Backbone as JSON Lines, residues from 0, in Angstrom:
{"i":0,"aa":"G","n":[324.02,99.15,-11.86],"ca":[324.15,98.46,-12.98],"c":[325.28,98.63,-13.73]}
{"i":1,"aa":"R","n":[325.85,99.78,-14.05],"ca":[327.34,99.85,-14.84],"c":[328.33,99.27,-14.13]}
{"i":2,"aa":"L","n":[328.42,99.4,-12.78],"ca":[329.56,98.65,-12.05],"c":[329.4,97.14,-12.16]}
{"i":3,"aa":"I","n":[328.09,96.49,-12.24],"ca":[328.06,95.17,-12.68],"c":[328.38,94.74,-14.01]}
{"i":4,"aa":"L","n":[328.2,95.67,-15.0],"ca":[328.46,95.3,-16.09],"c":[330.04,95.34,-16.33]}
{"i":5,"aa":"A","n":[330.64,96.38,-15.59],"ca":[332.31,96.55,-15.77],"c":[332.67,95.18,-15.05]}
{"i":6,"aa":"C","n":[332.15,94.72,-13.79],"ca":[332.69,93.68,-13.14],"c":[332.35,92.37,-14.05]}
{"i":7,"aa":"A","n":[331.28,92.28,-14.62],"ca":[330.98,91.06,-15.44],"c":[331.95,91.06,-16.84]}
{"i":8,"aa":"L","n":[332.38,91.88,-17.18],"ca":[333.25,92.0,-18.27],"c":[334.72,91.43,-17.77]}
{"i":9,"aa":"L","n":[335.17,91.9,-16.73],"ca":[336.63,91.5,-16.2],"c":[336.38,90.1,-15.68]}
{"i":10,"aa":"L","n":[335.4,89.62,-15.1],"ca":[335.13,88.18,-15.0],"c":[334.93,87.38,-16.02]}
{"i":11,"aa":"C","n":[334.55,87.81,-17.03],"ca":[334.52,86.7,-18.36],"c":[335.88,86.77,-18.99]}
{"i":12,"aa":"F","n":[336.74,87.9,-18.98],"ca":[338.15,87.59,-19.34],"c":[338.82,86.85,-18.46]}
{"i":13,"aa":"A","n":[338.79,86.87,-17.09],"ca":[339.54,86.25,-16.13],"c":[339.14,84.73,-16.12]}
{"i":14,"aa":"A","n":[337.85,84.3,-16.46],"ca":[337.36,82.8,-16.59],"c":[337.84,82.18,-17.79]}
{"i":15,"aa":"A","n":[338.49,82.98,-18.78],"ca":[338.84,82.38,-20.14],"c":[339.66,81.23,-19.99]}
{"i":16,"aa":"P","n":[340.64,80.92,-18.92],"ca":[341.27,79.75,-18.82],"c":[340.45,78.58,-18.43]}
{"i":17,"aa":"L","n":[339.27,78.84,-17.64],"ca":[338.49,77.81,-17.25],"c":[337.72,77.04,-18.24]}
{"i":18,"aa":"C","n":[337.61,77.74,-19.49],"ca":[336.73,76.96,-20.56],"c":[337.31,75.97,-21.12]}
{"i":19,"aa":"A","n":[336.61,74.79,-21.2],"ca":[337.29,73.59,-22.01],"c":[337.08,73.71,-23.44]}
{"i":20,"aa":"A","n":[337.75,73.11,-24.19],"ca":[337.74,73.34,-25.52],"c":[337.23,71.91,-26.34]}
{"i":21,"aa":"P","n":[335.99,71.99,-26.63],"ca":[335.36,70.76,-27.31],"c":[335.65,70.83,-28.73]}
{"i":22,"aa":"P","n":[335.28,69.85,-29.61],"ca":[335.76,69.96,-30.94],"c":[335.22,71.2,-31.6]}
{"i":23,"aa":"R","n":[335.76,71.61,-32.67],"ca":[335.74,73.01,-33.21],"c":[334.32,73.03,-33.93]}
{"i":24,"aa":"R","n":[333.55,74.12,-33.73],"ca":[332.32,74.03,-34.51],"c":[332.29,75.09,-35.68]}
{"i":25,"aa":"A","n":[331.4,75.38,-36.22],"ca":[331.07,76.42,-37.15],"c":[331.43,77.8,-36.41]}
{"i":26,"aa":"T","n":[332.08,78.84,-37.0],"ca":[332.13,80.19,-36.58],"c":[330.97,81.02,-36.12]}
{"i":27,"aa":"I","n":[331.09,81.78,-35.51],"ca":[330.01,82.72,-35.15],"c":[330.11,84.05,-35.65]}
{"i":28,"aa":"I","n":[328.95,84.55,-36.37],"ca":[328.73,85.9,-36.55],"c":[327.8,86.47,-35.41]}
{"i":29,"aa":"V","n":[328.03,87.54,-34.63],"ca":[327.34,88.09,-33.85],"c":[326.72,89.43,-34.39]}
{"i":30,"aa":"D","n":[325.48,89.39,-34.36],"ca":[324.6,90.52,-34.83],"c":[324.04,91.17,-33.68]}
{"i":31,"aa":"T","n":[324.31,92.5,-33.38],"ca":[323.81,93.0,-32.13],"c":[323.59,94.5,-32.36]}
{"i":32,"aa":"D","n":[322.63,94.93,-31.34],"ca":[322.6,96.6,-31.3],"c":[323.49,97.17,-30.24]}
{"i":33,"aa":"A","n":[324.36,96.47,-29.7],"ca":[325.39,97.01,-28.73],"c":[324.71,97.48,-27.65]}
{"i":34,"aa":"G","n":[323.88,97.0,-27.02],"ca":[323.35,97.47,-25.74],"c":[324.31,96.71,-24.61]}
{"i":35,"aa":"S","n":[324.16,97.15,-23.45],"ca":[325.22,96.49,-22.36],"c":[324.82,95.28,-22.17]}
{"i":36,"aa":"D","n":[323.71,94.73,-22.36],"ca":[323.49,93.21,-22.25],"c":[324.09,92.67,-23.14]}
{"i":37,"aa":"D","n":[324.28,93.14,-24.42],"ca":[324.86,92.46,-25.6],"c":[326.55,92.37,-25.23]}
{"i":38,"aa":"L","n":[326.85,93.59,-24.64],"ca":[328.42,93.73,-24.56],"c":[328.7,92.5,-23.61]}
{"i":39,"aa":"M","n":[328.01,92.29,-22.7],"ca":[328.12,91.27,-21.6],"c":[328.36,89.82,-22.32]}
{"i":40,"aa":"A","n":[327.15,89.65,-23.0],"ca":[327.15,88.34,-23.97],"c":[328.45,88.2,-24.62]}
{"i":41,"aa":"I","n":[328.95,89.41,-25.47],"ca":[329.94,89.27,-26.34],"c":[331.18,88.84,-25.61]}
{"i":42,"aa":"A","n":[331.24,89.54,-24.34],"ca":[332.66,89.31,-23.63],"c":[332.5,87.92,-23.15]}
{"i":43,"aa":"F","n":[331.57,87.42,-22.96],"ca":[331.19,85.94,-22.39],"c":[331.83,85.01,-23.61]}
{"i":44,"aa":"L","n":[331.56,85.15,-24.68],"ca":[332.07,84.68,-26.06],"c":[333.4,84.76,-25.98]}
{"i":45,"aa":"L","n":[333.83,85.8,-26.08],"ca":[335.24,86.22,-26.38],"c":[336.24,85.55,-25.29]}
{"i":46,"aa":"A","n":[335.67,84.96,-24.15],"ca":[336.4,84.52,-23.1],"c":[336.64,83.04,-23.4]}
{"i":47,"aa":"R","n":[335.67,82.48,-24.05],"ca":[335.61,81.0,-24.48],"c":[336.54,80.72,-25.66]}
{"i":48,"aa":"T","n":[337.14,79.21,-25.56],"ca":[337.69,78.79,-26.62],"c":[336.93,78.09,-27.6]}
{"i":49,"aa":"D","n":[335.73,77.63,-27.3],"ca":[334.89,76.84,-28.12],"c":[333.82,77.73,-28.71]}
{"i":50,"aa":"A","n":[334.07,79.07,-28.83],"ca":[332.95,79.73,-29.49],"c":[333.78,80.85,-30.64]}
{"i":51,"aa":"P","n":[334.18,80.3,-31.5],"ca":[335.11,81.39,-32.42],"c":[334.27,82.63,-32.98]}
{"i":52,"aa":"I","n":[334.26,83.64,-32.78],"ca":[333.74,84.71,-33.35],"c":[334.43,85.1,-34.69]}
{"i":53,"aa":"E","n":[333.69,85.05,-35.71],"ca":[334.29,85.51,-37.0],"c":[334.24,86.94,-37.24]}
{"i":54,"aa":"A","n":[333.13,87.58,-36.97],"ca":[332.85,88.95,-37.17],"c":[331.76,89.3,-36.36]}
{"i":55,"aa":"I","n":[331.59,90.72,-36.18],"ca":[330.42,91.29,-35.38],"c":[329.78,92.3,-36.26]}
{"i":56,"aa":"T","n":[328.56,92.22,-36.35],"ca":[327.73,93.12,-37.23],"c":[326.8,93.92,-36.14]}
{"i":57,"aa":"V","n":[326.9,95.37,-36.32],"ca":[326.06,96.14,-35.46],"c":[324.83,96.7,-36.38]}
{"i":58,"aa":"T","n":[323.51,96.58,-35.75],"ca":[322.55,97.26,-36.13],"c":[321.78,98.28,-35.25]}
{"i":59,"aa":"N","n":[321.16,99.06,-35.94],"ca":[320.44,100.09,-35.16],"c":[319.17,99.54,-34.09]}
{"i":60,"aa":"G","n":[319.36,99.78,-32.67],"ca":[318.53,99.38,-31.86],"c":[318.75,100.08,-30.53]}
{"i":61,"aa":"L","n":[319.17,99.55,-29.56],"ca":[319.66,100.03,-28.18],"c":[320.55,101.09,-28.28]}
{"i":62,"aa":"A","n":[321.74,100.78,-28.94],"ca":[322.62,102.01,-29.24],"c":[322.45,102.32,-30.65]}
{"i":63,"aa":"H","n":[322.93,103.49,-31.02],"ca":[322.94,104.07,-32.37],"c":[324.1,103.25,-33.03]}
{"i":64,"aa":"V","n":[324.23,103.04,-34.38],"ca":[324.98,102.14,-34.96],"c":[326.47,102.7,-34.69]}
{"i":65,"aa":"G","n":[326.92,103.98,-35.04],"ca":[328.15,104.29,-34.92],"c":[328.73,104.24,-33.39]}
{"i":66,"aa":"P","n":[328.2,104.74,-32.42],"ca":[328.69,104.68,-31.11],"c":[328.66,103.28,-30.65]}
{"i":67,"aa":"G","n":[327.66,102.54,-31.06],"ca":[327.61,101.13,-30.8],"c":[329.01,100.22,-31.39]}
{"i":68,"aa":"A","n":[329.22,100.54,-32.64],"ca":[330.46,99.92,-33.41],"c":[331.58,100.23,-32.49]}
{"i":69,"aa":"N","n":[331.62,101.53,-32.07],"ca":[332.83,102.0,-31.42],"c":[333.07,101.24,-30.09]}
{"i":70,"aa":"N","n":[331.89,101.01,-29.34],"ca":[332.02,100.32,-28.07],"c":[332.26,98.88,-28.21]}
{"i":71,"aa":"I","n":[331.96,98.2,-29.44],"ca":[332.32,96.91,-29.68],"c":[333.75,96.92,-29.97]}
{"i":72,"aa":"L","n":[334.34,97.82,-30.81],"ca":[335.76,97.69,-31.04],"c":[336.55,98.04,-29.83]}
{"i":73,"aa":"R","n":[336.14,98.88,-28.87],"ca":[336.7,99.03,-27.57],"c":[336.74,97.75,-26.86]}
{"i":74,"aa":"L","n":[335.64,97.0,-26.74],"ca":[335.51,95.59,-26.08],"c":[336.42,94.75,-26.73]}
{"i":75,"aa":"L","n":[336.69,94.76,-27.97],"ca":[337.59,93.76,-28.58],"c":[339.1,94.15,-28.33]}
{"i":76,"aa":"E","n":[339.29,95.6,-28.07],"ca":[340.59,95.86,-27.7],"c":[340.83,95.51,-26.32]}
{"i":77,"aa":"L","n":[339.89,95.47,-25.32],"ca":[340.14,95.07,-24.07],"c":[340.43,93.5,-24.09]}
{"i":78,"aa":"A","n":[339.65,92.98,-24.88],"ca":[339.8,91.56,-24.91],"c":[341.09,90.87,-25.68]}
{"i":79,"aa":"G","n":[341.82,91.93,-26.41],"ca":[343.11,91.52,-27.2],"c":[342.54,90.73,-28.47]}
{"i":80,"aa":"R","n":[341.44,90.97,-29.0],"ca":[340.85,90.5,-30.11],"c":[340.7,91.44,-31.33]}
{"i":81,"aa":"R","n":[341.61,92.2,-31.7],"ca":[341.64,93.2,-32.9],"c":[341.28,92.63,-34.09]}
{"i":82,"aa":"S","n":[341.6,91.35,-34.39],"ca":[341.49,90.68,-35.54],"c":[339.93,90.41,-36.06]}
{"i":83,"aa":"I","n":[338.97,90.61,-34.94],"ca":[337.45,90.38,-35.27],"c":[337.01,91.51,-36.08]}
{"i":84,"aa":"P","n":[336.48,91.51,-37.22],"ca":[336.16,92.59,-37.97],"c":[334.78,93.11,-37.34]}
{"i":85,"aa":"V","n":[334.62,94.32,-37.43],"ca":[333.12,95.0,-37.08],"c":[332.52,95.73,-38.09]}
{"i":86,"aa":"Y","n":[331.24,95.36,-38.49],"ca":[330.58,95.97,-39.6],"c":[329.44,96.78,-39.3]}
{"i":87,"aa":"M","n":[329.22,97.85,-39.94],"ca":[328.02,98.66,-39.4],"c":[326.82,98.56,-40.18]}
{"i":88,"aa":"G","n":[325.66,98.44,-39.86],"ca":[324.55,98.19,-40.59],"c":[323.8,99.55,-40.73]}
{"i":89,"aa":"R","n":[322.58,99.47,-41.2],"ca":[321.89,100.87,-41.41],"c":[321.36,101.46,-40.32]}
{"i":90,"aa":"E","n":[320.99,102.85,-40.38],"ca":[320.56,103.58,-39.21],"c":[319.3,103.49,-38.92]}
{"i":91,"aa":"K","n":[318.39,102.98,-39.91],"ca":[317.15,102.93,-39.62],"c":[316.41,101.44,-39.9]}
{"i":92,"aa":"P","n":[315.42,100.93,-39.1],"ca":[314.89,99.63,-39.73],"c":[314.36,99.71,-41.06]}
{"i":93,"aa":"L","n":[314.11,98.32,-41.48],"ca":[313.81,98.12,-42.9],"c":[312.25,98.7,-43.08]}
{"i":94,"aa":"R","n":[311.56,98.79,-42.08],"ca":[310.41,99.49,-42.08],"c":[309.8,99.6,-40.51]}
{"i":95,"aa":"G","n":[308.97,100.7,-40.26],"ca":[308.65,101.01,-39.04],"c":[309.32,102.11,-38.48]}
{"i":96,"aa":"D","n":[309.07,102.72,-37.43],"ca":[310.03,103.76,-36.7],"c":[309.89,103.58,-35.35]}
{"i":97,"aa":"A","n":[309.43,102.66,-34.75],"ca":[309.63,102.52,-33.14],"c":[310.92,102.23,-32.78]}
{"i":98,"aa":"E","n":[311.32,103.08,-31.77],"ca":[312.74,102.98,-31.25],"c":[312.56,102.97,-29.67]}
{"i":99,"aa":"F","n":[313.72,102.54,-29.06],"ca":[313.81,102.38,-27.75],"c":[313.79,103.96,-27.05]}
{"i":100,"aa":"P","n":[313.55,103.96,-25.88],"ca":[313.5,105.5,-25.37],"c":[314.82,106.07,-25.56]}
{"i":101,"aa":"Q","n":[314.93,107.32,-25.73],"ca":[316.22,107.98,-26.1],"c":[317.14,108.05,-25.02]}
{"i":102,"aa":"E","n":[316.56,108.03,-23.89],"ca":[317.47,107.96,-22.6],"c":[318.18,106.76,-22.47]}
{"i":103,"aa":"W","n":[317.57,105.58,-22.92],"ca":[318.28,104.36,-22.94],"c":[319.3,104.34,-24.15]}
{"i":104,"aa":"R","n":[318.87,104.97,-25.19],"ca":[319.74,104.78,-26.28],"c":[321.12,105.65,-25.84]}
{"i":105,"aa":"I","n":[321.12,106.8,-25.38],"ca":[322.27,107.68,-24.94],"c":[323.13,106.78,-23.87]}
{"i":106,"aa":"L","n":[322.4,106.02,-22.97],"ca":[323.17,105.29,-21.97],"c":[324.04,104.19,-22.7]}
{"i":107,"aa":"S","n":[323.38,103.62,-23.73],"ca":[324.04,102.56,-24.49],"c":[325.26,103.07,-25.46]}
{"i":108,"aa":"D","n":[324.95,104.35,-25.94],"ca":[325.8,105.02,-26.81],"c":[327.2,105.35,-25.9]}
{"i":109,"aa":"E","n":[326.9,105.76,-24.64],"ca":[328.04,106.36,-23.81],"c":[328.51,105.44,-22.73]}
{"i":110,"aa":"L","n":[327.74,104.57,-22.25],"ca":[328.35,103.59,-21.24],"c":[328.84,104.17,-20.01]}
{"i":111,"aa":"P","n":[328.13,105.17,-19.59],"ca":[328.79,105.81,-18.4],"c":[329.31,104.93,-17.31]}
{"i":112,"aa":"G","n":[330.44,105.22,-16.63],"ca":[330.87,104.27,-15.65],"c":[331.58,102.97,-16.17]}
{"i":113,"aa":"V","n":[331.5,102.65,-17.32],"ca":[332.16,101.38,-17.85],"c":[333.62,101.84,-18.44]}
{"i":114,"aa":"Q","n":[334.6,101.23,-18.02],"ca":[335.93,101.52,-18.49],"c":[336.46,100.8,-19.47]}
{"i":115,"aa":"L","n":[336.25,100.97,-20.82],"ca":[336.95,100.41,-21.92],"c":[338.09,101.07,-22.5]}
{"i":116,"aa":"P","n":[338.84,100.45,-22.96],"ca":[340.07,101.32,-23.39],"c":[339.73,101.87,-25.0]}
{"i":117,"aa":"A","n":[340.44,103.02,-25.22],"ca":[340.42,103.59,-26.36],"c":[340.76,102.73,-27.63]}
{"i":118,"aa":"T","n":[340.44,103.01,-28.8],"ca":[340.87,102.24,-29.87],"c":[341.11,103.08,-31.08]}
{"i":119,"aa":"T","n":[342.05,102.75,-31.92],"ca":[342.31,103.54,-33.28],"c":[341.5,102.73,-34.28]}
{"i":120,"aa":"R","n":[341.03,101.53,-34.04],"ca":[340.26,100.84,-35.04],"c":[339.02,101.54,-35.47]}
{"i":121,"aa":"K","n":[338.8,101.27,-36.76],"ca":[337.44,101.81,-37.42],"c":[336.66,100.5,-37.84]}
{"i":122,"aa":"P","n":[335.37,100.7,-37.74],"ca":[334.64,99.56,-38.61],"c":[334.99,99.34,-39.81]}
{"i":123,"aa":"E","n":[334.6,98.26,-40.39],"ca":[335.11,97.98,-41.84],"c":[334.34,98.85,-42.78]}
{"i":124,"aa":"A","n":[334.86,98.98,-44.02],"ca":[334.34,99.92,-44.95],"c":[332.89,99.49,-45.46]}
{"i":125,"aa":"R","n":[332.89,98.01,-45.67],"ca":[331.83,97.31,-46.38],"c":[330.75,97.2,-45.22]}
{"i":126,"aa":"S","n":[329.49,97.5,-45.73],"ca":[328.22,97.51,-44.86],"c":[328.11,95.97,-44.09]}
{"i":127,"aa":"A","n":[327.37,95.98,-43.12],"ca":[327.0,94.64,-42.62],"c":[326.21,93.85,-43.49]}
{"i":128,"aa":"A","n":[325.08,94.32,-44.22],"ca":[324.36,93.74,-45.07],"c":[325.44,93.02,-46.18]}
{"i":129,"aa":"D","n":[326.19,93.78,-46.76],"ca":[327.11,93.4,-47.67],"c":[328.07,92.39,-47.47]}
{"i":130,"aa":"F","n":[328.58,92.43,-46.15],"ca":[329.34,91.3,-45.66],"c":[328.57,90.07,-45.51]}
{"i":131,"aa":"L","n":[327.21,90.02,-44.93],"ca":[326.49,89.02,-44.61],"c":[326.3,88.22,-46.18]}
{"i":132,"aa":"V","n":[325.82,88.98,-47.16],"ca":[325.53,88.37,-48.31],"c":[326.77,87.57,-48.7]}
{"i":133,"aa":"A","n":[328.08,88.31,-48.87],"ca":[329.29,87.72,-49.42],"c":[329.56,86.53,-48.45]}
{"i":134,"aa":"R","n":[329.41,86.66,-47.26],"ca":[329.91,85.37,-46.25],"c":[329.03,84.34,-46.48]}
{"i":135,"aa":"L","n":[327.5,84.55,-46.59],"ca":[326.8,83.27,-46.6],"c":[326.92,82.75,-47.98]}
{"i":136,"aa":"R","n":[327.58,83.38,-49.09],"ca":[327.62,82.82,-50.23],"c":[328.76,81.7,-50.08]}
{"i":137,"aa":"D","n":[329.67,81.71,-49.35],"ca":[330.69,80.68,-49.07],"c":[330.21,79.63,-48.27]}
{"i":138,"aa":"T","n":[329.65,78.66,-49.24],"ca":[329.1,77.4,-48.59],"c":[330.09,76.27,-47.97]}
{"i":139,"aa":"R","n":[331.2,76.38,-48.13],"ca":[332.43,75.73,-47.73],"c":[332.61,75.78,-46.28]}
{"i":140,"aa":"H","n":[332.21,76.88,-45.78],"ca":[332.56,77.31,-44.34],"c":[331.13,77.52,-43.45]}
{"i":141,"aa":"P","n":[330.69,76.48,-42.79],"ca":[329.52,76.72,-42.12],"c":[329.53,78.1,-41.02]}
{"i":142,"aa":"V","n":[328.46,78.54,-40.9],"ca":[328.39,79.67,-39.98],"c":[327.12,79.53,-38.87]}
{"i":143,"aa":"R","n":[327.33,80.0,-37.82],"ca":[326.21,80.27,-36.92],"c":[326.01,81.76,-36.69]}
{"i":144,"aa":"I","n":[324.87,82.12,-36.49],"ca":[324.63,83.55,-36.18],"c":[323.8,83.7,-34.88]}
{"i":145,"aa":"L","n":[324.43,84.61,-33.94],"ca":[323.84,84.82,-32.81],"c":[323.32,86.35,-33.09]}
{"i":146,"aa":"A","n":[322.09,86.58,-33.03],"ca":[321.18,87.73,-33.11],"c":[320.85,88.24,-31.84]}
{"i":147,"aa":"L","n":[321.56,89.21,-31.43],"ca":[321.18,89.92,-30.09],"c":[320.48,91.01,-30.12]}
{"i":148,"aa":"G","n":[320.05,91.64,-31.19],"ca":[319.17,92.73,-31.31],"c":[318.19,92.66,-32.57]}
{"i":149,"aa":"P","n":[317.79,93.68,-33.13],"ca":[316.61,93.59,-34.17],"c":[317.52,92.97,-35.39]}
{"i":150,"aa":"L","n":[316.66,92.31,-36.09],"ca":[317.17,91.6,-37.22],"c":[317.37,92.23,-38.48]}
{"i":151,"aa":"T","n":[317.69,93.64,-38.39],"ca":[317.71,94.24,-39.54],"c":[318.93,93.93,-40.55]}
{"i":152,"aa":"N","n":[320.14,93.49,-40.22],"ca":[321.1,93.36,-40.89],"c":[320.96,92.05,-41.76]}
{"i":153,"aa":"L","n":[320.31,90.98,-41.05],"ca":[320.09,89.92,-41.6],"c":[318.92,89.93,-42.66]}
{"i":154,"aa":"G","n":[318.06,90.62,-42.07],"ca":[316.82,91.01,-42.92],"c":[317.17,91.59,-44.23]}
{"i":155,"aa":"E","n":[317.95,92.58,-44.18],"ca":[318.49,93.12,-45.45],"c":[319.29,92.25,-46.33]}
{"i":156,"aa":"A","n":[320.25,91.47,-45.74],"ca":[320.91,90.45,-46.57],"c":[319.91,89.49,-47.3]}
{"i":157,"aa":"L","n":[319.07,89.0,-46.54],"ca":[318.13,87.9,-47.04],"c":[317.07,88.49,-48.05]}
{"i":158,"aa":"R","n":[316.9,89.7,-47.86],"ca":[315.89,90.42,-48.84],"c":[316.62,90.4,-50.19]}
{"i":159,"aa":"R","n":[317.96,90.44,-50.13],"ca":[318.73,90.68,-51.45],"c":[318.71,89.23,-52.04]}
{"i":160,"aa":"D","n":[318.95,88.1,-51.3],"ca":[319.08,86.77,-51.87],"c":[318.34,85.81,-50.73]}
{"i":161,"aa":"Y","n":[317.15,85.48,-50.74],"ca":[316.75,84.68,-49.68],"c":[317.31,83.34,-49.62]}
{"i":162,"aa":"S","n":[317.92,82.82,-50.64],"ca":[318.49,81.48,-50.79],"c":[319.51,81.31,-50.02]}
{"i":163,"aa":"L","n":[320.04,82.58,-49.58],"ca":[321.34,82.45,-48.66],"c":[320.89,81.81,-47.14]}
{"i":164,"aa":"A","n":[319.59,81.79,-46.77],"ca":[319.09,81.33,-45.45],"c":[319.66,80.0,-45.21]}
{"i":165,"aa":"R","n":[319.68,79.13,-46.45],"ca":[320.0,77.7,-46.17],"c":[321.42,77.57,-45.93]}
{"i":166,"aa":"N","n":[322.38,78.48,-46.03],"ca":[323.74,78.49,-45.67],"c":[324.13,78.81,-44.22]}
{"i":167,"aa":"I","n":[322.95,79.07,-43.53],"ca":[323.4,79.22,-42.06],"c":[322.95,77.97,-41.41]}
{"i":168,"aa":"R","n":[324.17,77.71,-40.64],"ca":[324.09,76.29,-39.93],"c":[322.87,76.37,-38.66]}
{"i":169,"aa":"E","n":[322.98,77.42,-38.14],"ca":[322.43,77.54,-36.89],"c":[322.01,79.19,-36.68]}
{"i":170,"aa":"I","n":[320.83,79.56,-36.2],"ca":[320.75,81.01,-35.93],"c":[319.95,81.07,-34.45]}
{"i":171,"aa":"V","n":[320.72,81.62,-33.51],"ca":[320.01,81.85,-32.0],"c":[319.66,83.23,-31.95]}
{"i":172,"aa":"I","n":[318.26,83.43,-31.72],"ca":[317.79,84.85,-31.71],"c":[317.33,85.17,-30.42]}
{"i":173,"aa":"M","n":[318.0,86.34,-29.77],"ca":[317.28,86.91,-28.54],"c":[316.12,87.66,-28.83]}
{"i":174,"aa":"G","n":[314.93,87.01,-29.03],"ca":[313.74,87.54,-29.48],"c":[313.37,88.8,-28.74]}
{"i":175,"aa":"G","n":[312.58,89.45,-29.25],"ca":[311.79,90.65,-28.62],"c":[310.3,90.32,-28.68]}
{"i":176,"aa":"A","n":[309.52,91.01,-29.38],"ca":[307.97,90.7,-29.33],"c":[307.46,90.4,-30.81]}
{"i":177,"aa":"V","n":[306.64,89.48,-30.73],"ca":[306.01,89.23,-32.05],"c":[304.25,89.47,-31.91]}
{"i":178,"aa":"H","n":[303.75,90.01,-32.94],"ca":[302.41,90.25,-32.85],"c":[301.78,90.99,-31.77]}
{"i":179,"aa":"V","n":[302.76,91.9,-31.35],"ca":[302.21,92.9,-30.26],"c":[302.76,94.27,-30.62]}
{"i":180,"aa":"P","n":[302.55,95.31,-30.06],"ca":[302.99,96.64,-30.34],"c":[304.54,96.83,-30.05]}
{"i":181,"aa":"G","n":[305.13,96.25,-29.09],"ca":[306.42,96.35,-28.77],"c":[306.83,95.44,-27.66]}
{"i":182,"aa":"N","n":[308.16,95.81,-27.27],"ca":[308.66,94.78,-26.1],"c":[309.11,95.46,-24.97]}
{"i":183,"aa":"L","n":[308.5,96.76,-24.6],"ca":[308.86,97.38,-23.46],"c":[307.74,97.67,-22.45]}
{"i":184,"aa":"N","n":[306.82,96.73,-22.28],"ca":[305.78,96.98,-21.34],"c":[306.29,97.06,-20.07]}
{"i":185,"aa":"D","n":[306.21,98.46,-19.73],"ca":[307.02,98.78,-18.48],"c":[305.95,99.45,-17.34]}
{"i":186,"aa":"G","n":[304.92,98.95,-17.51],"ca":[303.54,99.4,-16.7],"c":[303.45,100.92,-16.82]}
{"i":187,"aa":"G","n":[303.78,101.71,-17.8],"ca":[303.5,102.92,-17.81],"c":[304.66,103.97,-17.28]}
{"i":188,"aa":"Y","n":[305.82,103.46,-16.83],"ca":[306.8,104.13,-16.09],"c":[307.54,105.02,-17.34]}
{"i":189,"aa":"L","n":[307.86,104.46,-18.19],"ca":[308.6,105.25,-19.22],"c":[307.64,105.91,-20.21]}
{"i":190,"aa":"K","n":[306.38,105.68,-20.37],"ca":[305.33,106.29,-21.2],"c":[305.9,106.12,-22.85]}
{"i":191,"aa":"T","n":[306.39,104.73,-23.14],"ca":[306.92,104.74,-24.27],"c":[305.85,103.85,-25.24]}
{"i":192,"aa":"D","n":[305.91,104.06,-26.52],"ca":[304.96,103.45,-27.42],"c":[305.65,102.43,-28.21]}
{"i":193,"aa":"N","n":[307.0,101.93,-27.83],"ca":[307.78,100.98,-28.36],"c":[307.21,99.64,-28.18]}
């Protein structure tokens, strides 16, 4: 699994010159919980010239917010994309307390076996929700949001000003579970109540 992630990251960057550049579209804000699957998706986008990432916001989910943000910064270092800002969200969901199994969270925090360079960069001082509110108020520049984890950052921003939703040109959500107890039906293997 971890070797596959490392190989996929390298392939994404190696394939960058193969990507054609169609007409420029709205920039992308990636909202992620920094799981290894999200890192692969972000690496794929970073390798493309037709998917301009404006910012990355990190929410609590598969990885804890601090370690997840650090892993995103390390991925940006590998990609040579230090100009993309990273914003950290809240440590807890807006409501509820269901979390991924702790073992999964530790693996997402530490990424054992994945070689990413160290970085001296830190996440931005402004919170993810503060950034999203300010950014969505800028109606002159359209934005697309790719939500790869819980929607806590976006939920917090829209809770402050719901009218900002109309300033999002497109939102793509890698959804989990709706109207069910959780999204980890593993047949009883992990004994989780998420």
